[in-house]
């Protein structure tokens, strides 16, 4: 039975890490979208291009 508990704890730890990683990525994306909107409103092309490149790197799989 001890082995089963260790496996379950490891699995729960991995799930918790995945949930946290997703929450962080979602927060970063929202923040970048807000910054991109501001760059567009201000006509700041350089910031817009840098921010959209960063957003693409966050959204691209692995």
PDB file of C-alpha atoms in Angstrom:
ATOM      1  CA  UNK A   1       0.000   0.000   0.000  1.00  0.00           C
ATOM      2  CA  UNK A   2       2.886   2.405   0.659  1.00  0.00           C
ATOM      3  CA  UNK A   3       3.851   2.299  -2.985  1.00  0.00           C
ATOM      4  CA  UNK A   4       0.359   3.280  -4.067  1.00  0.00           C
ATOM      5  CA  UNK A   5       0.385   6.355  -1.846  1.00  0.00           C
ATOM      6  CA  UNK A   6       3.734   7.490  -3.259  1.00  0.00           C
ATOM      7  CA  UNK A   7       2.418   7.092  -6.811  1.00  0.00           C
ATOM      8  CA  UNK A   8      -0.747   9.007  -6.007  1.00  0.00           C
ATOM      9  CA  UNK A   9       1.217  11.803  -4.341  1.00  0.00           C
ATOM     10  CA  UNK A  10       3.546  12.053  -7.338  1.00  0.00           C
ATOM     11  CA  UNK A  11       0.569  12.183  -9.697  1.00  0.00           C
ATOM     12  CA  UNK A  12      -1.167  14.842  -7.626  1.00  0.00           C
ATOM     13  CA  UNK A  13       2.043  16.860  -7.579  1.00  0.00           C
ATOM     14  CA  UNK A  14       2.265  16.717 -11.375  1.00  0.00           C
ATOM     15  CA  UNK A  15      -1.372  17.751 -11.769  1.00  0.00           C
ATOM     16  CA  UNK A  16      -0.861  20.654  -9.369  1.00  0.00           C
ATOM     17  CA  UNK A  17       2.207  21.755 -11.342  1.00  0.00           C
ATOM     18  CA  UNK A  18       0.267  21.604 -14.616  1.00  0.00           C
ATOM     19  CA  UNK A  19      -2.569  23.687 -13.163  1.00  0.00           C
ATOM     20  CA  UNK A  20      -0.129  26.280 -11.831  1.00  0.00           C
ATOM     21  CA  UNK A  21       1.776  26.449 -15.133  1.00  0.00           C
ATOM     22  CA  UNK A  22      -1.489  26.982 -17.012  1.00  0.00           C
ATOM     23  CA  UNK A  23      -2.575  29.730 -14.606  1.00  0.00           C
ATOM     24  CA  UNK A  24       0.757  31.529 -15.000  1.00  0.00           C
ATOM     25  CA  UNK A  25       0.626  31.249 -18.795  1.00  0.00           C
ATOM     26  CA  UNK A  26      -2.940  32.574 -18.847  1.00  0.00           C
ATOM     27  CA  UNK A  27      -1.967  35.525 -16.626  1.00  0.00           C
ATOM     28  CA  UNK A  28       1.013  36.353 -18.868  1.00  0.00           C
ATOM     29  CA  UNK A  29      -1.167  36.171 -21.980  1.00  0.00           C
ATOM     30  CA  UNK A  30      -3.788  38.516 -20.514  1.00  0.00           C
ATOM     31  CA  UNK A  31      -1.087  40.956 -19.474  1.00  0.00           C
ATOM     32  CA  UNK A  32       0.505  40.858 -22.924  1.00  0.00           C
ATOM     33  CA  UNK A  33      -2.847  41.435 -24.634  1.00  0.00           C
ATOM     34  CA  UNK A  34      -3.365  44.533 -22.476  1.00  0.00           C
ATOM     35  CA  UNK A  35       0.112  45.812 -23.304  1.00  0.00           C
ATOM     36  CA  UNK A  36      -0.461  45.123 -27.004  1.00  0.00           C
ATOM     37  CA  UNK A  37      -3.723  47.086 -26.892  1.00  0.00           C
ATOM     38  CA  UNK A  38      -1.892  49.993 -25.251  1.00  0.00           C
ATOM     39  CA  UNK A  39       0.881  49.890 -27.840  1.00  0.00           C
ATOM     40  CA  UNK A  40      -1.724  49.976 -30.610  1.00  0.00           C
ATOM     41  CA  UNK A  41      -3.572  52.870 -29.002  1.00  0.00           C
ATOM     42  CA  UNK A  42      -0.323  54.820 -28.673  1.00  0.00           C
ATOM     43  CA  UNK A  43       0.879  53.926 -32.165  1.00  0.00           C
ATOM     44  CA  UNK A  44       4.032  52.332 -30.735  1.00  0.00           C
ATOM     45  CA  UNK A  45       4.969  49.938 -33.522  1.00  0.00           C
ATOM     46  CA  UNK A  46       8.227  48.743 -31.945  1.00  0.00           C
ATOM     47  CA  UNK A  47       6.529  47.753 -28.700  1.00  0.00           C
ATOM     48  CA  UNK A  48       3.649  46.172 -30.595  1.00  0.00           C
ATOM     49  CA  UNK A  49       6.017  43.984 -32.613  1.00  0.00           C
ATOM     50  CA  UNK A  50       8.066  42.981 -29.562  1.00  0.00           C
ATOM     51  CA  UNK A  51       4.980  42.178 -27.496  1.00  0.00           C
ATOM     52  CA  UNK A  52       3.296  40.151 -30.237  1.00  0.00           C
ATOM     53  CA  UNK A  53       6.521  38.169 -30.722  1.00  0.00           C
ATOM     54  CA  UNK A  54       6.573  37.439 -26.987  1.00  0.00           C
ATOM     55  CA  UNK A  55       2.912  36.420 -27.077  1.00  0.00           C
ATOM     56  CA  UNK A  56       3.565  34.055 -29.988  1.00  0.00           C
ATOM     57  CA  UNK A  57       6.449  32.443 -28.099  1.00  0.00           C
ATOM     58  CA  UNK A  58       4.208  31.829 -25.077  1.00  0.00           C
ATOM     59  CA  UNK A  59       1.422  30.394 -27.213  1.00  0.00           C
ATOM     60  CA  UNK A  60       3.596  28.116 -29.326  1.00  0.00           C
ATOM     61  CA  UNK A  61       3.567  24.503 -28.151  1.00  0.00           C
ATOM     62  CA  UNK A  62       6.595  23.139 -26.320  1.00  0.00           C
TER      63      UNK A  62
END
